[in-house]
Coordinates of C-alpha atoms and ligand atoms in Angstrom, one line a residue:
X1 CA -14.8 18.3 19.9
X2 CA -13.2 17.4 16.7
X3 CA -11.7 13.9 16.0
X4 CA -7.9 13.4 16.7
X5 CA -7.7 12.0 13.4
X6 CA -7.5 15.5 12.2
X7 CA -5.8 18.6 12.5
X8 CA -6.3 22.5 12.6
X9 CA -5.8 22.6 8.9
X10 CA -8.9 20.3 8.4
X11 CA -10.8 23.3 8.9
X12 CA -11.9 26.3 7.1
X13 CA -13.6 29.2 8.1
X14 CA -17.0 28.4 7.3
X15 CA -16.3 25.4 9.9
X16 CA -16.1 22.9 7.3
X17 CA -13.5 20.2 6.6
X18 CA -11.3 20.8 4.1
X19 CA -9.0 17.8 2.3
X20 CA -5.6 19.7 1.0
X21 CA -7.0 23.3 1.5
X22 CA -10.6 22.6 -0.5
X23 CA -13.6 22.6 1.4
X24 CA -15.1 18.5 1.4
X25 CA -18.7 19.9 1.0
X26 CA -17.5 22.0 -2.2
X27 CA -15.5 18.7 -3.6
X28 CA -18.6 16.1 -2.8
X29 CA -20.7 19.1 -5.1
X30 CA -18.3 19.2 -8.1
X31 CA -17.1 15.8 -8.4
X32 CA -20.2 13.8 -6.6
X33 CA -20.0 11.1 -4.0
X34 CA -18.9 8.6 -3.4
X35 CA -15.2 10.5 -3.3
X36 CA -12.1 9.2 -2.8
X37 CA -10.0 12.3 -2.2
X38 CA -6.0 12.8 -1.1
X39 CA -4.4 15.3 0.6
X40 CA -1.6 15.0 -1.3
X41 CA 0.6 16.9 0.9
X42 CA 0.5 15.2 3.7
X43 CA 1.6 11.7 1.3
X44 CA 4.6 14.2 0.2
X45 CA 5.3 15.5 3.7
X46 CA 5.6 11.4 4.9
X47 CA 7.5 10.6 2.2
X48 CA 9.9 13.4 4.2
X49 CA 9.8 11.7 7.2
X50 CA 11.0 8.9 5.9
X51 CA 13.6 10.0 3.5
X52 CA 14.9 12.4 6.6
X53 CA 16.0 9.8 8.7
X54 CA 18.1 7.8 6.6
X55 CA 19.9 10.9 5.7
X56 CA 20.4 12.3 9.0
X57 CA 21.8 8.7 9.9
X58 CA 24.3 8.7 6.7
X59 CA 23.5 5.5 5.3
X60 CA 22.6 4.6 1.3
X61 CA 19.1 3.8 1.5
X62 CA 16.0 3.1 -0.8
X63 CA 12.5 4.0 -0.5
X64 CA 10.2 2.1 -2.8
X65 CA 6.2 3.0 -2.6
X66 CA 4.4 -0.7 -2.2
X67 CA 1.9 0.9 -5.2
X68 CA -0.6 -2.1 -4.2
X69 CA -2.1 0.1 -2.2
X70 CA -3.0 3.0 -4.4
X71 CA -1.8 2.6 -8.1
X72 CA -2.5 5.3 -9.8
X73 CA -1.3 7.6 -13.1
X74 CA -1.5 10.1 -10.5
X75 CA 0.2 8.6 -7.5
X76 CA 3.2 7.3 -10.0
X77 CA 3.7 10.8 -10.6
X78 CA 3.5 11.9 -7.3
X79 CA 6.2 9.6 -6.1
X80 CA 8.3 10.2 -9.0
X81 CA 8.5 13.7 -8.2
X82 CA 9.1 13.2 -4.5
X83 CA 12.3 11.0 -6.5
X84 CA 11.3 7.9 -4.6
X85 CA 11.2 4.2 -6.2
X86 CA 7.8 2.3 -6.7
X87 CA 6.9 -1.8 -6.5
X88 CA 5.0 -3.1 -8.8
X89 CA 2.9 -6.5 -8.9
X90 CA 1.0 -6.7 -11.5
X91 CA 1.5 -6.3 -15.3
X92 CA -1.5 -3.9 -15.3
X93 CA 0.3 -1.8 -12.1
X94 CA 3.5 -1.8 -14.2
X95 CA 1.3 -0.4 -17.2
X96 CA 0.1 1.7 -15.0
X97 CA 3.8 3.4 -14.2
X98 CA 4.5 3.4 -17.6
X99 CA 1.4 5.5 -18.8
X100 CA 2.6 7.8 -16.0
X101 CA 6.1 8.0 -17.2
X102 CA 7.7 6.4 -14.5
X103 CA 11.2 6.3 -14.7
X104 CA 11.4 2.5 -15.0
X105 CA 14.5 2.2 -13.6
X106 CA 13.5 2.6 -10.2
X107 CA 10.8 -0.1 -10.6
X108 CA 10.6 -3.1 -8.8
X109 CA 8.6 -6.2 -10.0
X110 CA 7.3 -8.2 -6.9
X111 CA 5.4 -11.1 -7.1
X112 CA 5.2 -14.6 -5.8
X113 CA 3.8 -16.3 -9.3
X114 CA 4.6 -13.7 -11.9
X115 CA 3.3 -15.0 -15.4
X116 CA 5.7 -14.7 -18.6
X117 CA 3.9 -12.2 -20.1
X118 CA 4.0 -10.2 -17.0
X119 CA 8.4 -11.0 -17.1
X120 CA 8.5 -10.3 -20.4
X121 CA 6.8 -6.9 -19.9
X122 CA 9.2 -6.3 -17.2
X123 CA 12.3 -7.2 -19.4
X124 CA 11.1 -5.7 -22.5
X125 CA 10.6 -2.0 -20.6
X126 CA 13.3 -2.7 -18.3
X127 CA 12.2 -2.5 -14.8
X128 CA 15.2 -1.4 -12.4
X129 CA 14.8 -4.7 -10.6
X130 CA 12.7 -7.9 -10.3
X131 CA 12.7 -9.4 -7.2
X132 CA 12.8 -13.3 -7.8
X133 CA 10.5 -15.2 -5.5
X134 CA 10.8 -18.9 -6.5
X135 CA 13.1 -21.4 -8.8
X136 CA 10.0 -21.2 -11.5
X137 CA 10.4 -17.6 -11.8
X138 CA 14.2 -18.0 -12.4
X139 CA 13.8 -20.5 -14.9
X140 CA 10.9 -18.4 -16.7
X141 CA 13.5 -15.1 -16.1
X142 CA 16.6 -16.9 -17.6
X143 CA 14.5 -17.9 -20.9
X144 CA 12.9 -14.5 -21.5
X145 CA 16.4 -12.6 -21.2
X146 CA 17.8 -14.9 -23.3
X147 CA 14.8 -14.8 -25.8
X148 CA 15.0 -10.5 -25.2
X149 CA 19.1 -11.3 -25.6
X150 CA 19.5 -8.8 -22.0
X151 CA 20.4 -9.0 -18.5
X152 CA 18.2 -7.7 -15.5
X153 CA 18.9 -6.7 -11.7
X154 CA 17.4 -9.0 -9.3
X155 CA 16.8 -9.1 -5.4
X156 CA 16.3 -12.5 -3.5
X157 CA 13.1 -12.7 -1.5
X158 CA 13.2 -15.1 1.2
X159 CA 10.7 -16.1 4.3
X160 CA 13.4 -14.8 7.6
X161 CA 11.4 -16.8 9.8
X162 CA 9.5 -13.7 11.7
X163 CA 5.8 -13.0 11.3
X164 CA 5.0 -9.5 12.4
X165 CA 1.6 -8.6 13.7
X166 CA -0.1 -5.4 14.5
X167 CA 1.1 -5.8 17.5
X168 CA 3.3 -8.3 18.5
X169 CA 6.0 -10.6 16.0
X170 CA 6.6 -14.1 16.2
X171 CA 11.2 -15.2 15.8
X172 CA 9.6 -18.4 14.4
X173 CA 6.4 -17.4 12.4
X174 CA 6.0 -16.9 8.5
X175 CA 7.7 -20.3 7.6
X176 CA 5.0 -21.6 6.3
X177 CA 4.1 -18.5 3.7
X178 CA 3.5 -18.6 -0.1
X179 CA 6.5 -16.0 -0.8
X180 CA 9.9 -16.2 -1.6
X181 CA 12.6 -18.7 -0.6
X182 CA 13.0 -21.2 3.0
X183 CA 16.1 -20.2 4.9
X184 CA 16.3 -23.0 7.0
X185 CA 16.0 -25.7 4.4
X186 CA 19.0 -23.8 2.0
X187 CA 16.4 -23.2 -0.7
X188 CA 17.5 -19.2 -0.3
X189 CA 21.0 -20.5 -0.7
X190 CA 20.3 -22.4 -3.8
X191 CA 18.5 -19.7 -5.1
X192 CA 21.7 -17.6 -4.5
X193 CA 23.7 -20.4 -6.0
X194 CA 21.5 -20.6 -9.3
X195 CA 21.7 -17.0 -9.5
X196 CA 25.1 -16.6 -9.5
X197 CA 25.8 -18.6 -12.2
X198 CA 23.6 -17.4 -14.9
X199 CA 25.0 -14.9 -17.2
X200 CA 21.7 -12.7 -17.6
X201 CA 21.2 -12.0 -13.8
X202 CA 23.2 -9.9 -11.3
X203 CA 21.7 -10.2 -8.1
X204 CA 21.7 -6.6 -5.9
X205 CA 20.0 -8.1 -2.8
X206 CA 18.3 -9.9 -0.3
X207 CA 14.6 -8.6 1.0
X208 CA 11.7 -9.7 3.3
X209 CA 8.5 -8.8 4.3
X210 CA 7.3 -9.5 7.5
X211 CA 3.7 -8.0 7.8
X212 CA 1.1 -5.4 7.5
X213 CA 0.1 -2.7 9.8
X214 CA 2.8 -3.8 12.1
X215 CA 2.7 -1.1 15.7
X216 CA 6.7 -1.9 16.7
X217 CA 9.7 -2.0 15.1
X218 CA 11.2 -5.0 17.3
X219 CA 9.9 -7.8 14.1
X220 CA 11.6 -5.0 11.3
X221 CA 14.7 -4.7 13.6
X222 CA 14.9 -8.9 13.9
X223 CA 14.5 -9.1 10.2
X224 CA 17.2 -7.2 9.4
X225 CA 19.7 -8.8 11.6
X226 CA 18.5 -11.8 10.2
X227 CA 18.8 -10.3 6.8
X228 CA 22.4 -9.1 7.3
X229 CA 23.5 -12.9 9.2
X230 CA 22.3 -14.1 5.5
X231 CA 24.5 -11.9 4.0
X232 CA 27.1 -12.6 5.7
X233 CA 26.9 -16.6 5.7
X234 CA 26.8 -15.4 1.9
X235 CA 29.6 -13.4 1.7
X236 CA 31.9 -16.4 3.5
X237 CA 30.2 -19.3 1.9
X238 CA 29.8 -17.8 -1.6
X239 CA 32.1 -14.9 -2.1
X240 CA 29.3 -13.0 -2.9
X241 CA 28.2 -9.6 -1.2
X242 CA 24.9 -7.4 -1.4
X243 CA 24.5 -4.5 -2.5
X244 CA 21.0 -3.4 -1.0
X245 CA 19.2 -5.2 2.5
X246 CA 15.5 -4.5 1.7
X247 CA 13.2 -5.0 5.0
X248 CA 10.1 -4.5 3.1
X249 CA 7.3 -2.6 4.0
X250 CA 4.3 -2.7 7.0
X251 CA 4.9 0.2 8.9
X252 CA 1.6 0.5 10.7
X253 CA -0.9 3.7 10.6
X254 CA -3.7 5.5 13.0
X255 CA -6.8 4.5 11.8
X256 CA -8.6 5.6 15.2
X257 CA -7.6 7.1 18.3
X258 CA -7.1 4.3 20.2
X259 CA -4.5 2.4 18.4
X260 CA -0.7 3.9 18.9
X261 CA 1.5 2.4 16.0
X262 CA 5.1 4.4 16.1
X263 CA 5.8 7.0 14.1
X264 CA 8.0 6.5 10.8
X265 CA 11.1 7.9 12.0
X266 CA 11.5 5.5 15.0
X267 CA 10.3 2.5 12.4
X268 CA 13.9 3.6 10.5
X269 CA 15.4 4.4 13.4
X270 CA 15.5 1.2 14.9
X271 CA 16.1 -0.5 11.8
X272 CA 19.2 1.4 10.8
X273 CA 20.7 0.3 14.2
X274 CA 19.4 -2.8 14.5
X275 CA 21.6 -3.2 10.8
X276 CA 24.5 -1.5 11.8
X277 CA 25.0 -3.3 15.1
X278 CA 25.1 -6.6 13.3
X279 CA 27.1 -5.1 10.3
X280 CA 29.7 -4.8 12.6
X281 CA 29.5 -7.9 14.7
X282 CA 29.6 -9.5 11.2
X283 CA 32.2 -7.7 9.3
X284 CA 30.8 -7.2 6.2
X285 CA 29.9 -3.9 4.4
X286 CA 27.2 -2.0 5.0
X287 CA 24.7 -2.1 2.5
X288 CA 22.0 -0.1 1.2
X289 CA 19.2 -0.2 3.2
X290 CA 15.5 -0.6 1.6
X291 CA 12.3 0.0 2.8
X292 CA 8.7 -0.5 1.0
X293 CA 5.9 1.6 2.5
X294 CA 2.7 1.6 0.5
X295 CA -0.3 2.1 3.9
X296 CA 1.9 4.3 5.4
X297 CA 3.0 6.9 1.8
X298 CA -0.8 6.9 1.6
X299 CA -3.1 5.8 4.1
X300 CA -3.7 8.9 6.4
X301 CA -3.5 10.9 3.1
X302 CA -6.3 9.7 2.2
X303 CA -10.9 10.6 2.7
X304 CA -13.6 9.3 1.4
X305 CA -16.4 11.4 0.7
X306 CA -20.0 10.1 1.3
X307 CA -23.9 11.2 0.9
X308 CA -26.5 10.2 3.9
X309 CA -29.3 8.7 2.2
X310 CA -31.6 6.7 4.7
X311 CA -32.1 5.8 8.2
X312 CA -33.0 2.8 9.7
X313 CA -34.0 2.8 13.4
X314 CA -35.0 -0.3 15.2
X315 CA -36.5 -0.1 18.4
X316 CA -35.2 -1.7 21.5
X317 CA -31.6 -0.1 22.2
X318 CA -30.3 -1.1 19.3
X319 CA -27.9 1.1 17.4
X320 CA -29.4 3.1 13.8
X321 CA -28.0 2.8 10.8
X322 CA -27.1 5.3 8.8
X323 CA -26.9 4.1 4.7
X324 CA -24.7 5.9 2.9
X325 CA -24.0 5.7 -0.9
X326 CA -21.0 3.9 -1.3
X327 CA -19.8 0.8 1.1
X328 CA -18.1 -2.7 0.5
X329 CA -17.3 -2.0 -3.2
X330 CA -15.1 1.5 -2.4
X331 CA -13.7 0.0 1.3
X332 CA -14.1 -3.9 1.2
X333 CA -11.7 -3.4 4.7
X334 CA -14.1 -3.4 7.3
X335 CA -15.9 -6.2 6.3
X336 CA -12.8 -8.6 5.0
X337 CA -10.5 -7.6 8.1
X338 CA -12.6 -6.1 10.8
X339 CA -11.0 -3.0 9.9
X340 CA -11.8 0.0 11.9
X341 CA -12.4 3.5 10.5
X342 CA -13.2 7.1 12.0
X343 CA -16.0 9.1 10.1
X344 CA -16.6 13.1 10.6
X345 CA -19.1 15.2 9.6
X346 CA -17.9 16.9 7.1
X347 CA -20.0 20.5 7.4
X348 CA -19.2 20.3 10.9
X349 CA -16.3 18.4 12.2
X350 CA -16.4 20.1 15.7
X351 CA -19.9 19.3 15.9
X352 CA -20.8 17.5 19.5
X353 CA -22.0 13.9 18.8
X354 CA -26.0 13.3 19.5
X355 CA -25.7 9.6 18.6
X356 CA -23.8 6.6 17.8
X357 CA -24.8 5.1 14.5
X358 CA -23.7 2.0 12.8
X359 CA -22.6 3.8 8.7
X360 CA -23.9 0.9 6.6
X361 CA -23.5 0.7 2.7
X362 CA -25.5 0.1 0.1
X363 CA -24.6 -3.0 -1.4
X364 CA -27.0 -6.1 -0.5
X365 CA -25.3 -7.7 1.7
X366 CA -25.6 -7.8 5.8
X367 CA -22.3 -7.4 6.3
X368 CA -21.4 -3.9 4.5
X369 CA -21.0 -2.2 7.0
X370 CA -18.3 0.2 7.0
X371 CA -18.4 1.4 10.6
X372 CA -19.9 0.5 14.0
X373 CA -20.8 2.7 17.3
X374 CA -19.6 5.9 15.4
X375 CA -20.0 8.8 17.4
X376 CA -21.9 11.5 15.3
X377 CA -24.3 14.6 15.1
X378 CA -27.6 14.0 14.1
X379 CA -27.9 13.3 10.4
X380 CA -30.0 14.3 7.4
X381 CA -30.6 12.8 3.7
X382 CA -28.0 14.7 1.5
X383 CA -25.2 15.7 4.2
X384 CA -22.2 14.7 3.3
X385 CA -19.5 12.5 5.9
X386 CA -15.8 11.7 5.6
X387 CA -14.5 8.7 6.4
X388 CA -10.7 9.4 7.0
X389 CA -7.4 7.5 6.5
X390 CA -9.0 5.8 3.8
X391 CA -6.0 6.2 1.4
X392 CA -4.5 2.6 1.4
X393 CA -5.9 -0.6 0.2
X394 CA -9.5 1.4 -0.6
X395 CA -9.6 1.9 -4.1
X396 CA -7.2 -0.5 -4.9
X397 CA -9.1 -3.3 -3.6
X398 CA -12.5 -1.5 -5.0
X399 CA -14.6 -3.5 -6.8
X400 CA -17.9 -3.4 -9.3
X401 CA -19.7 -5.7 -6.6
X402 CA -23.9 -5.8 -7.4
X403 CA -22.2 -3.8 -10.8
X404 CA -22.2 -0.1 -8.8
X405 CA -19.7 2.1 -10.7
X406 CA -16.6 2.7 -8.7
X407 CA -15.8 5.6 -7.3
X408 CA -14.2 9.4 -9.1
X409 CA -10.5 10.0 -7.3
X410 CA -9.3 13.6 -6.6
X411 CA -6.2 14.5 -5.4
X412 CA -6.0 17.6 -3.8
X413 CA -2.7 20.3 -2.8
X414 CA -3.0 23.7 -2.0
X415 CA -6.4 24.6 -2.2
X416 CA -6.8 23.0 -5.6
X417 CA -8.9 19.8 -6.3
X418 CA -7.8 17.6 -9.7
X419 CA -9.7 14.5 -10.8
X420 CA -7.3 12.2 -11.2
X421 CA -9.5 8.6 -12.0
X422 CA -12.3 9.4 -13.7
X423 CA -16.0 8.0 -11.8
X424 CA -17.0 4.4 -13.4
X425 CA -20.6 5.1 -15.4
X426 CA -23.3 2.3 -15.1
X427 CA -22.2 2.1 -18.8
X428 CA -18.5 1.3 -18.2
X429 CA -19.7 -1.4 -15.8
X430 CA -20.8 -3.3 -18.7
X431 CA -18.0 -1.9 -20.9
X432 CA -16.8 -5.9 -21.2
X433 CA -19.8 -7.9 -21.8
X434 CA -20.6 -9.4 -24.8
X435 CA -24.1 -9.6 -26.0
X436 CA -24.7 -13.8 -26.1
X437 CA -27.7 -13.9 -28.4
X438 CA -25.4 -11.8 -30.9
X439 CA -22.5 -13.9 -30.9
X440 CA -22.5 -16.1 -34.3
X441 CA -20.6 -19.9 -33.4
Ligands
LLP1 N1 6.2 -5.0 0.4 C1 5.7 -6.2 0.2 C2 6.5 -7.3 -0.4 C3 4.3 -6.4 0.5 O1 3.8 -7.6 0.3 C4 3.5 -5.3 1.0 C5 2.1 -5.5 1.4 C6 4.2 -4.1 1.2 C7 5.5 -4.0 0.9 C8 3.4 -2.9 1.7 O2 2.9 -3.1 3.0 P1 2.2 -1.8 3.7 O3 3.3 -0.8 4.0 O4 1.2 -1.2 2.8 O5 1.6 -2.4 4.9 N2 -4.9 -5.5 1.8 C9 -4.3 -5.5 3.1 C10 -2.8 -5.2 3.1 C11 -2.0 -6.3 2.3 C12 -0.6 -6.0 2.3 C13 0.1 -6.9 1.4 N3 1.5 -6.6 1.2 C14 -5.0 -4.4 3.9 O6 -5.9 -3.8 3.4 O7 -4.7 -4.2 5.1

């Protein structure tokens, strides 16, 4: 039986699974493992999804890609051609865009301690917008457009008050949270206030984020009533009225069969109403609504690739592990969240499972482990498994852990595979130390 996970156009006619119509065993041969690979497709066909809804519901919307979880040359221009916006955190994500001629307009610069090097970067290339996070960001953003003599678009993050879970969201959680401004104490006000009167900022809007891998919309569609009531207290205390309503990102994926998150549409869905119901018990306009999916652009999009190497049975019931090549430096998530993962075999995704193995990694550590009680066929050095919905949070969180090389990328659309990150070499690992017995004082 073949994993829900995938679908009839996972296979090819030898049987095999095939990522974006190339066959995985073909891909693992000419690029090597360990693989991150993207259908890039199906990242293209859910940036449709998304984009659909707003329009069939008439409002002005934005969709920015949350690029933490996959920044890439590559991805950048994938979004740009799909004519979508992208977040940025990091001056080395922003340098990132710009190497992939991202239109920097529709940039947005996100972060809760920015440095001045990283504003100044920002200003100097002009982002689209900066979404100011705290009263030391302002201060640092008024000096270097006045320094850069230039003005900039920001958005005001503030904490709404709701904490959304996987599955569940808490009216009174996320308080206590190390982004943007307090509602209830007027900080967001003051903020606004601040804001207002400098000469170098216009402000757009007002965003939130309320969580990660959220299941239901009823958190998003709190927020943005939430969101709107601050516009409107605003708008009557201030004079002032947004432009843009941004509920930030979260929307939760499928990473195995048993967890249910809803599907995009109904995420937008809910929150277009839930904005539009309050819009009009408040009276003000309606503004543009803007979401920031990074998981969800990319997650299911994305495999990795890995080679069996040994087997460790242990007698007395307990389950074998099967080592593969890669592990906790390609997908710290199983390890720093308990994340959960679905692996096929990638010759033979129909295959009937034999066994249930624990995957383990190679990196010396007990805990990498990338998957427990996995169904599978019986296994041999050199076969090759895919570890699916791998796309988000997986190579950007990768790291050089006992200094193993990260892994190649590969994006792959229509039956053709491109490299798109090159593999790390054991050389490149070193690429940054200095040799201390050369180094004259
Ligand atoms: N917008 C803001 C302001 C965010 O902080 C985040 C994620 C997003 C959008 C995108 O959220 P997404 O749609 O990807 O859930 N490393 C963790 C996830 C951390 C998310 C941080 N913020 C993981 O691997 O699950």
């Amino acid at each position: 039986m073949m994993n829900e996970q995938l679908t009839a156009d996972n296979l090819n006619d030898a049987g095999h699974l095939q990522i974006g119509g190339v066959d995985a065993l073909t891909l693992a041969h000419q690029f090597d493992t360990p693989l991150y690979v993207y259908d890039i497709n199906k990242v293209r066909d859910q940036i449709q999804r998304f984009k659909h809804v707003f329009e069939q519901r008439h409002v002005h919307y934005g969709i920015s890609y949350a690029s933490k979880a996959f920044s890439s040359i590559g991805i950048y221009q994938v979004m740009a051609q799909e004519g979508i916006h992208t977040d940025v955190v990091s001056g080395g994500e922003l340098q990132t865009a710009i190497n992939a001629g991202f239109p920097m307009a529709k940039v947005a610069f996100h972060g809760n301690n920015k440095s001045r090097e990283e504003l100044e970067m920002a200003v100097k290339h002009d982002v689209g917008l900066i979404i100011v996070d705290n009263f030391h960001e302002i201060d640092l953003l008024n000096k270097v457009l006045q320094e850069q003599q230039t003005h900039c678009k920001v958005v005001i993050r503030i904490t709404p008050g709701i904490a959304a879970h996987t599955n569940s969201y808490i009216a009174t959680g996320q308080v206590d949270s190390k982004f943007g401004f307090d509602l209830q104490s007027g900080q967001a006000d003051r903020a606004l206030q601040i804001i207002l009167q400098s000469e170098r900022m216009e402000v757009f809007g007002v965003h939130a984020h309320i969580g990660s891998q959220v299941f239901d919309g009823r958190g998003f569609n709190a927020a943005a009533r939430k969101l709107v009531d601050v516009a409107a207290h605003w708008k009557a205390q201030y004079g002032y009225e947004v432009s843009s309503i941004n509920v930030g990102g979260g929307f939760g994926i499928q990473y195995s069969s048993l967890q249910s998150p809803m599907a995009p549409e109904d995420f937008v869905d809910g929150i277009i109403t839930a904005m539009e119901e309050e819009v009009q018990k408040t009276g003000i306009n309606m503004p543009a609504i803007w979401i920031e999916p990074g998981r969800s652009l990319v997650g299911p999009a994305g495999y990795t690739l890995y080679t069996v190497g040994s087997r460790k049975d242990i007698p007395g019931g307990y389950e074998p592990f099967i080592s593969v090549d890669g592990g906790m430096g390609d997908n710290i998530r199983p390890a720093l969240y308990q994340a959960e993962y679905e692996t096929v075999y990638a010759r033979d995704p129909q295959a009937p499972a034999t066994e249930r193995v624990r995957i383990a990694g190679k990196y010396c550590e007990s805990g990498d482990v990338l998957a427990m009680h996995q169904p599978l066929p019986k296994t041999h050095p050199g076969d090759i498994l895919a570890m699916l919905d791998t796309g988000a949070y997986g190579y950007a969180m990768a790291s050089n852990y006992n200094r193993n090389p990260r892994p190649a990328v590969v994006f792959a659309e229509n039956g053709e595979a491109r490299l798109v990150i090159r593999r790390e070499t054991p050389a490149d690992v070193s690429r940054l130390d200095l040799n201390y017995l050369a180094v004259k004082m």
